[in-house]
C-alpha cells in the first residue's frame, strides 16, 4: 500500500482557472491515457467542468457547502453532503456552480471498458479484494493501514494496484469516529 497526505501533494491549476487538482494516483504510470485516476480537487469558482470522453467519474464532496453539477436535459444535481459519492459519465459537458463558495472533492475516474469503480463511505475494516486496485481516503477519525502501518487521519490515505491489493493487508479503524471513502477499482477488460 502507498500512503499519501493530500496537503503534501502538488497542486496543479486548471486551465480554466476555476480550481486546482492534487493527484493521488494515475495508472498506468507514464501513460498519457490513464486507465484509472484518483485526485482531490479544490473548486474555486463557477464554470465549465472538463469532459472526459470514454471515462466514468465519481465525485464526492469532502469539504465546503457543495457543488451543483448540471447538464441540460440530463441532470441537475447538488452535491452538498460530505462523503456521499455521485457517479456520472465523463462524456457529459457539465457546468459547475458553487452556491456556498469554494469546496473540495474526491474525483475518481476510470476508463470505460477497461475499469469499473464503486465508491462508498465506510466505517469498518476494509480488505482490498485480490485483483482489485483502489484508494482509501480518511474523512475522519484514525485508521491503520496494514498490520504494522502508521495511523492515518483526515486528508490522508492509501492506494494500491490490482496486483498488490490483497497482499497489502487491511485498513482498520482505530477510533469510534472513523469514517473513510473506499474506491474499489476493478479491471473489466
PDB file of C-alpha atoms in Angstrom:
ATOM      1  CA  UNK A   1       0.000   0.000   0.000  1.00  0.00           C
ATOM      2  CA  UNK A   2       1.150   3.515  -0.841  1.00  0.00           C
ATOM      3  CA  UNK A   3       0.471   6.278   1.706  1.00  0.00           C
ATOM      4  CA  UNK A   4      -0.495   9.837   0.817  1.00  0.00           C
ATOM      5  CA  UNK A   5      -1.343  13.094   2.554  1.00  0.00           C
ATOM      6  CA  UNK A   6      -3.379  15.481   0.398  1.00  0.00           C
ATOM      7  CA  UNK A   7      -1.654  18.539   1.870  1.00  0.00           C
ATOM      8  CA  UNK A   8       1.766  17.334   0.647  1.00  0.00           C
ATOM      9  CA  UNK A   9       0.604  16.537  -2.924  1.00  0.00           C
ATOM     10  CA  UNK A  10       1.490  19.101  -5.602  1.00  0.00           C
ATOM     11  CA  UNK A  11      -1.481  21.210  -6.685  1.00  0.00           C
ATOM     12  CA  UNK A  12      -1.846  21.892 -10.416  1.00  0.00           C
ATOM     13  CA  UNK A  13      -4.122  24.763 -11.519  1.00  0.00           C
ATOM     14  CA  UNK A  14      -6.875  24.031 -14.018  1.00  0.00           C
ATOM     15  CA  UNK A  15      -6.573  25.513 -17.489  1.00  0.00           C
ATOM     16  CA  UNK A  16      -9.787  27.498 -16.962  1.00  0.00           C
ATOM     17  CA  UNK A  17      -8.535  28.865 -13.616  1.00  0.00           C
ATOM     18  CA  UNK A  18     -11.554  27.515 -11.722  1.00  0.00           C
ATOM     19  CA  UNK A  19      -9.657  25.252  -9.372  1.00  0.00           C
ATOM     20  CA  UNK A  20      -6.669  23.062  -8.649  1.00  0.00           C
ATOM     21  CA  UNK A  21      -6.098  19.306  -8.617  1.00  0.00           C
ATOM     22  CA  UNK A  22      -3.862  17.238  -6.358  1.00  0.00           C
ATOM     23  CA  UNK A  23      -3.283  13.859  -7.980  1.00  0.00           C
ATOM     24  CA  UNK A  24      -3.203  10.866  -5.651  1.00  0.00           C
ATOM     25  CA  UNK A  25      -2.536   8.204  -8.297  1.00  0.00           C
ATOM     26  CA  UNK A  26      -2.804   7.682 -12.055  1.00  0.00           C
ATOM     27  CA  UNK A  27      -2.370   4.270 -13.657  1.00  0.00           C
ATOM     28  CA  UNK A  28      -0.601   3.113 -15.719  1.00  0.00           C
ATOM     29  CA  UNK A  29       2.388   5.227 -14.743  1.00  0.00           C
ATOM     30  CA  UNK A  30       3.790   7.378 -17.539  1.00  0.00           C
ATOM     31  CA  UNK A  31       0.851   6.814 -19.880  1.00  0.00           C
ATOM     32  CA  UNK A  32      -0.805   9.839 -21.493  1.00  0.00           C
ATOM     33  CA  UNK A  33      -4.136   7.992 -21.335  1.00  0.00           C
ATOM     34  CA  UNK A  34      -4.885   6.862 -17.796  1.00  0.00           C
ATOM     35  CA  UNK A  35      -6.728   3.629 -17.070  1.00  0.00           C
ATOM     36  CA  UNK A  36      -7.824   4.916 -13.684  1.00  0.00           C
ATOM     37  CA  UNK A  37      -7.028   8.003 -11.690  1.00  0.00           C
ATOM     38  CA  UNK A  38      -7.812   9.432  -8.251  1.00  0.00           C
ATOM     39  CA  UNK A  39      -7.341  13.052  -7.220  1.00  0.00           C
ATOM     40  CA  UNK A  40      -8.573  15.719  -4.858  1.00  0.00           C
ATOM     41  CA  UNK A  41      -9.852  18.899  -6.479  1.00  0.00           C
ATOM     42  CA  UNK A  42     -10.336  22.306  -4.920  1.00  0.00           C
ATOM     43  CA  UNK A  43     -13.085  24.067  -6.891  1.00  0.00           C
ATOM     44  CA  UNK A  44     -12.748  27.840  -6.518  1.00  0.00           C
ATOM     45  CA  UNK A  45     -15.465  29.294  -8.748  1.00  0.00           C
ATOM     46  CA  UNK A  46     -18.411  28.577 -11.025  1.00  0.00           C
ATOM     47  CA  UNK A  47     -17.635  27.438 -14.544  1.00  0.00           C
ATOM     48  CA  UNK A  48     -17.441  24.572 -17.026  1.00  0.00           C
ATOM     49  CA  UNK A  49     -16.441  21.118 -15.833  1.00  0.00           C
ATOM     50  CA  UNK A  50     -13.999  19.337 -18.166  1.00  0.00           C
ATOM     51  CA  UNK A  51     -15.421  16.489 -20.240  1.00  0.00           C
ATOM     52  CA  UNK A  52     -13.521  13.184 -20.344  1.00  0.00           C
ATOM     53  CA  UNK A  53     -14.920  11.098 -23.238  1.00  0.00           C
ATOM     54  CA  UNK A  54     -14.888   7.340 -22.566  1.00  0.00           C
ATOM     55  CA  UNK A  55     -14.443   7.845 -18.819  1.00  0.00           C
ATOM     56  CA  UNK A  56     -16.786   7.158 -15.908  1.00  0.00           C
ATOM     57  CA  UNK A  57     -16.434   9.528 -12.951  1.00  0.00           C
ATOM     58  CA  UNK A  58     -17.396   9.533  -9.301  1.00  0.00           C
ATOM     59  CA  UNK A  59     -17.266  12.812  -7.399  1.00  0.00           C
ATOM     60  CA  UNK A  60     -17.570  13.000  -3.615  1.00  0.00           C
ATOM     61  CA  UNK A  61     -17.772  16.203  -1.576  1.00  0.00           C
ATOM     62  CA  UNK A  62     -15.057  16.370   1.094  1.00  0.00           C
ATOM     63  CA  UNK A  63     -15.365  19.939   2.417  1.00  0.00           C
ATOM     64  CA  UNK A  64     -17.378  23.087   1.766  1.00  0.00           C
ATOM     65  CA  UNK A  65     -21.046  23.795   1.118  1.00  0.00           C
ATOM     66  CA  UNK A  66     -21.166  21.774  -2.079  1.00  0.00           C
ATOM     67  CA  UNK A  67     -21.153  21.960  -5.835  1.00  0.00           C
ATOM     68  CA  UNK A  68     -24.083  21.836  -8.261  1.00  0.00           C
ATOM     69  CA  UNK A  69     -23.354  19.886 -11.443  1.00  0.00           C
ATOM     70  CA  UNK A  70     -25.724  20.475 -14.334  1.00  0.00           C
ATOM     71  CA  UNK A  71     -26.059  19.065 -17.830  1.00  0.00           C
ATOM     72  CA  UNK A  72     -29.173  20.461 -19.558  1.00  0.00           C
ATOM     73  CA  UNK A  73     -31.724  17.741 -20.236  1.00  0.00           C
ATOM     74  CA  UNK A  74     -29.682  15.084 -18.406  1.00  0.00           C
ATOM     75  CA  UNK A  75     -29.361  16.037 -14.744  1.00  0.00           C
ATOM     76  CA  UNK A  76     -29.033  18.883 -12.271  1.00  0.00           C
ATOM     77  CA  UNK A  77     -27.511  17.624  -9.028  1.00  0.00           C
ATOM     78  CA  UNK A  78     -26.374  19.439  -5.902  1.00  0.00           C
ATOM     79  CA  UNK A  79     -23.648  17.546  -4.061  1.00  0.00           C
ATOM     80  CA  UNK A  80     -23.988  19.054  -0.606  1.00  0.00           C
ATOM     81  CA  UNK A  81     -23.472  16.083   1.716  1.00  0.00           C
ATOM     82  CA  UNK A  82     -19.849  15.271   2.540  1.00  0.00           C
ATOM     83  CA  UNK A  83     -18.976  11.629   1.926  1.00  0.00           C
ATOM     84  CA  UNK A  84     -21.879  10.914  -0.460  1.00  0.00           C
ATOM     85  CA  UNK A  85     -20.497   9.716  -3.860  1.00  0.00           C
ATOM     86  CA  UNK A  86     -22.129  10.713  -7.151  1.00  0.00           C
ATOM     87  CA  UNK A  87     -21.297   8.713 -10.322  1.00  0.00           C
ATOM     88  CA  UNK A  88     -21.764  10.113 -13.835  1.00  0.00           C
ATOM     89  CA  UNK A  89     -20.440   9.835 -17.377  1.00  0.00           C
ATOM     90  CA  UNK A  90     -17.322  11.849 -18.131  1.00  0.00           C
ATOM     91  CA  UNK A  91     -18.652  12.288 -21.683  1.00  0.00           C
ATOM     92  CA  UNK A  92     -21.044  14.993 -20.487  1.00  0.00           C
ATOM     93  CA  UNK A  93     -20.399  18.713 -20.845  1.00  0.00           C
ATOM     94  CA  UNK A  94     -21.185  19.962 -17.349  1.00  0.00           C
ATOM     95  CA  UNK A  95     -21.436  23.314 -15.650  1.00  0.00           C
ATOM     96  CA  UNK A  96     -20.393  23.615 -12.011  1.00  0.00           C
ATOM     97  CA  UNK A  97     -21.898  26.150  -9.615  1.00  0.00           C
ATOM     98  CA  UNK A  98     -20.730  26.812  -6.061  1.00  0.00           C
ATOM     99  CA  UNK A  99     -23.762  28.011  -4.093  1.00  0.00           C
ATOM    100  CA  UNK A 100     -21.772  28.476  -0.868  1.00  0.00           C
ATOM    101  CA  UNK A 101     -18.250  29.232  -2.068  1.00  0.00           C
ATOM    102  CA  UNK A 102     -15.266  27.013  -2.772  1.00  0.00           C
ATOM    103  CA  UNK A 103     -15.271  23.307  -1.982  1.00  0.00           C
ATOM    104  CA  UNK A 104     -13.044  20.224  -2.076  1.00  0.00           C
ATOM    105  CA  UNK A 105     -13.984  16.936  -3.777  1.00  0.00           C
ATOM    106  CA  UNK A 106     -12.523  13.473  -4.313  1.00  0.00           C
ATOM    107  CA  UNK A 107     -12.548  12.720  -8.044  1.00  0.00           C
ATOM    108  CA  UNK A 108     -12.229   9.105  -9.217  1.00  0.00           C
ATOM    109  CA  UNK A 109     -12.071   8.460 -12.963  1.00  0.00           C
ATOM    110  CA  UNK A 110     -11.942   5.081 -14.753  1.00  0.00           C
ATOM    111  CA  UNK A 111     -11.578   4.320 -18.455  1.00  0.00           C
ATOM    112  CA  UNK A 112     -14.877   2.717 -19.516  1.00  0.00           C
ATOM    113  CA  UNK A 113     -14.499  -0.835 -20.839  1.00  0.00           C
ATOM    114  CA  UNK A 114     -11.192  -1.348 -19.015  1.00  0.00           C
ATOM    115  CA  UNK A 115     -12.074  -0.468 -15.418  1.00  0.00           C
ATOM    116  CA  UNK A 116     -15.153  -0.146 -13.202  1.00  0.00           C
ATOM    117  CA  UNK A 117     -15.324   1.644  -9.873  1.00  0.00           C
ATOM    118  CA  UNK A 118     -17.515   1.754  -6.818  1.00  0.00           C
ATOM    119  CA  UNK A 119     -17.020   4.450  -4.172  1.00  0.00           C
ATOM    120  CA  UNK A 120     -18.633   4.133  -0.757  1.00  0.00           C
ATOM    121  CA  UNK A 121     -18.415   5.667   2.687  1.00  0.00           C
ATOM    122  CA  UNK A 122     -17.113   3.100   5.196  1.00  0.00           C
ATOM    123  CA  UNK A 123     -16.702   2.981   8.959  1.00  0.00           C
ATOM    124  CA  UNK A 124     -15.414  -0.570   9.322  1.00  0.00           C
ATOM    125  CA  UNK A 125     -12.403  -2.624   8.282  1.00  0.00           C
ATOM    126  CA  UNK A 126     -11.581  -2.682   4.545  1.00  0.00           C
ATOM    127  CA  UNK A 127      -9.794  -5.643   2.983  1.00  0.00           C
ATOM    128  CA  UNK A 128      -8.824  -4.962  -0.653  1.00  0.00           C
ATOM    129  CA  UNK A 129     -10.084  -7.858  -2.814  1.00  0.00           C
ATOM    130  CA  UNK A 130      -7.431  -9.774  -4.781  1.00  0.00           C
ATOM    131  CA  UNK A 131      -7.072  -8.409  -8.306  1.00  0.00           C
ATOM    132  CA  UNK A 132      -8.660  -5.030  -7.455  1.00  0.00           C
ATOM    133  CA  UNK A 133      -6.955  -1.651  -7.234  1.00  0.00           C
ATOM    134  CA  UNK A 134      -8.214   1.120  -5.020  1.00  0.00           C
ATOM    135  CA  UNK A 135      -7.953   4.128  -2.767  1.00  0.00           C
ATOM    136  CA  UNK A 136      -8.974   4.690   0.827  1.00  0.00           C
ATOM    137  CA  UNK A 137      -9.332   8.382   1.802  1.00  0.00           C
ATOM    138  CA  UNK A 138      -9.813   9.197   5.504  1.00  0.00           C
ATOM    139  CA  UNK A 139     -12.735  11.531   6.183  1.00  0.00           C
ATOM    140  CA  UNK A 140     -12.367  11.499   9.962  1.00  0.00           C
ATOM    141  CA  UNK A 141     -11.083   9.644  12.981  1.00  0.00           C
ATOM    142  CA  UNK A 142      -7.980   7.460  12.927  1.00  0.00           C
ATOM    143  CA  UNK A 143      -7.203   4.441  10.725  1.00  0.00           C
ATOM    144  CA  UNK A 144      -4.306   1.990  10.371  1.00  0.00           C
ATOM    145  CA  UNK A 145      -3.114   0.640   7.018  1.00  0.00           C
ATOM    146  CA  UNK A 146      -1.644  -2.874   7.176  1.00  0.00           C
ATOM    147  CA  UNK A 147      -0.655  -4.803  10.292  1.00  0.00           C
ATOM    148  CA  UNK A 148       2.340  -2.557  11.038  1.00  0.00           C
ATOM    149  CA  UNK A 149       1.124   0.560   9.234  1.00  0.00           C
ATOM    150  CA  UNK A 150       1.113   4.065  10.595  1.00  0.00           C
ATOM    151  CA  UNK A 151      -2.018   5.795  11.789  1.00  0.00           C
ATOM    152  CA  UNK A 152      -3.902   7.816   9.179  1.00  0.00           C
ATOM    153  CA  UNK A 153      -6.062  10.868   9.893  1.00  0.00           C
ATOM    154  CA  UNK A 154      -8.346  13.179   7.896  1.00  0.00           C
ATOM    155  CA  UNK A 155      -6.969  14.033   4.439  1.00  0.00           C
ATOM    156  CA  UNK A 156      -4.603  11.061   4.433  1.00  0.00           C
ATOM    157  CA  UNK A 157      -4.988   7.601   2.980  1.00  0.00           C
ATOM    158  CA  UNK A 158      -3.565   4.757   0.966  1.00  0.00           C
ATOM    159  CA  UNK A 159      -3.840   3.449  -2.581  1.00  0.00           C
ATOM    160  CA  UNK A 160      -2.889   0.103  -4.129  1.00  0.00           C
ATOM    161  CA  UNK A 161      -2.534  -1.536  -7.536  1.00  0.00           C
ATOM    162  CA  UNK A 162      -4.587  -4.537  -8.631  1.00  0.00           C
ATOM    163  CA  UNK A 163      -1.571  -6.848  -8.466  1.00  0.00           C
ATOM    164  CA  UNK A 164      -0.746  -5.854  -4.878  1.00  0.00           C
ATOM    165  CA  UNK A 165      -4.138  -5.136  -3.303  1.00  0.00           C
ATOM    166  CA  UNK A 166      -4.743  -8.192  -1.150  1.00  0.00           C
ATOM    167  CA  UNK A 167      -1.116  -8.580  -0.129  1.00  0.00           C
ATOM    168  CA  UNK A 168      -1.129  -5.060   1.337  1.00  0.00           C
ATOM    169  CA  UNK A 169      -3.367  -6.090   4.235  1.00  0.00           C
ATOM    170  CA  UNK A 170      -6.435  -4.447   5.664  1.00  0.00           C
ATOM    171  CA  UNK A 171      -7.192  -0.850   6.558  1.00  0.00           C
ATOM    172  CA  UNK A 172      -8.695  -0.779  10.035  1.00  0.00           C
ATOM    173  CA  UNK A 173     -10.494   1.947  12.016  1.00  0.00           C
ATOM    174  CA  UNK A 174      -8.726   2.894  15.263  1.00  0.00           C
ATOM    175  CA  UNK A 175     -11.312   5.281  16.716  1.00  0.00           C
ATOM    176  CA  UNK A 176     -15.113   5.244  17.116  1.00  0.00           C
ATOM    177  CA  UNK A 177     -15.474   8.321  14.877  1.00  0.00           C
ATOM    178  CA  UNK A 178     -13.545   6.716  11.992  1.00  0.00           C
ATOM    179  CA  UNK A 179     -15.038   7.276   8.526  1.00  0.00           C
ATOM    180  CA  UNK A 180     -13.433   6.959   5.102  1.00  0.00           C
ATOM    181  CA  UNK A 181     -14.151   6.763   1.391  1.00  0.00           C
ATOM    182  CA  UNK A 182     -13.221   3.461  -0.231  1.00  0.00           C
ATOM    183  CA  UNK A 183     -12.839   3.455  -4.005  1.00  0.00           C
ATOM    184  CA  UNK A 184     -12.808  -0.166  -5.202  1.00  0.00           C
ATOM    185  CA  UNK A 185     -11.404  -0.239  -8.763  1.00  0.00           C
ATOM    186  CA  UNK A 186     -11.907  -3.429 -10.769  1.00  0.00           C
ATOM    187  CA  UNK A 187     -10.342  -4.373 -14.123  1.00  0.00           C
ATOM    188  CA  UNK A 188     -13.012  -5.275 -16.703  1.00  0.00           C
ATOM    189  CA  UNK A 189     -11.072  -5.728 -19.910  1.00  0.00           C
TER     190      UNK A 189
END
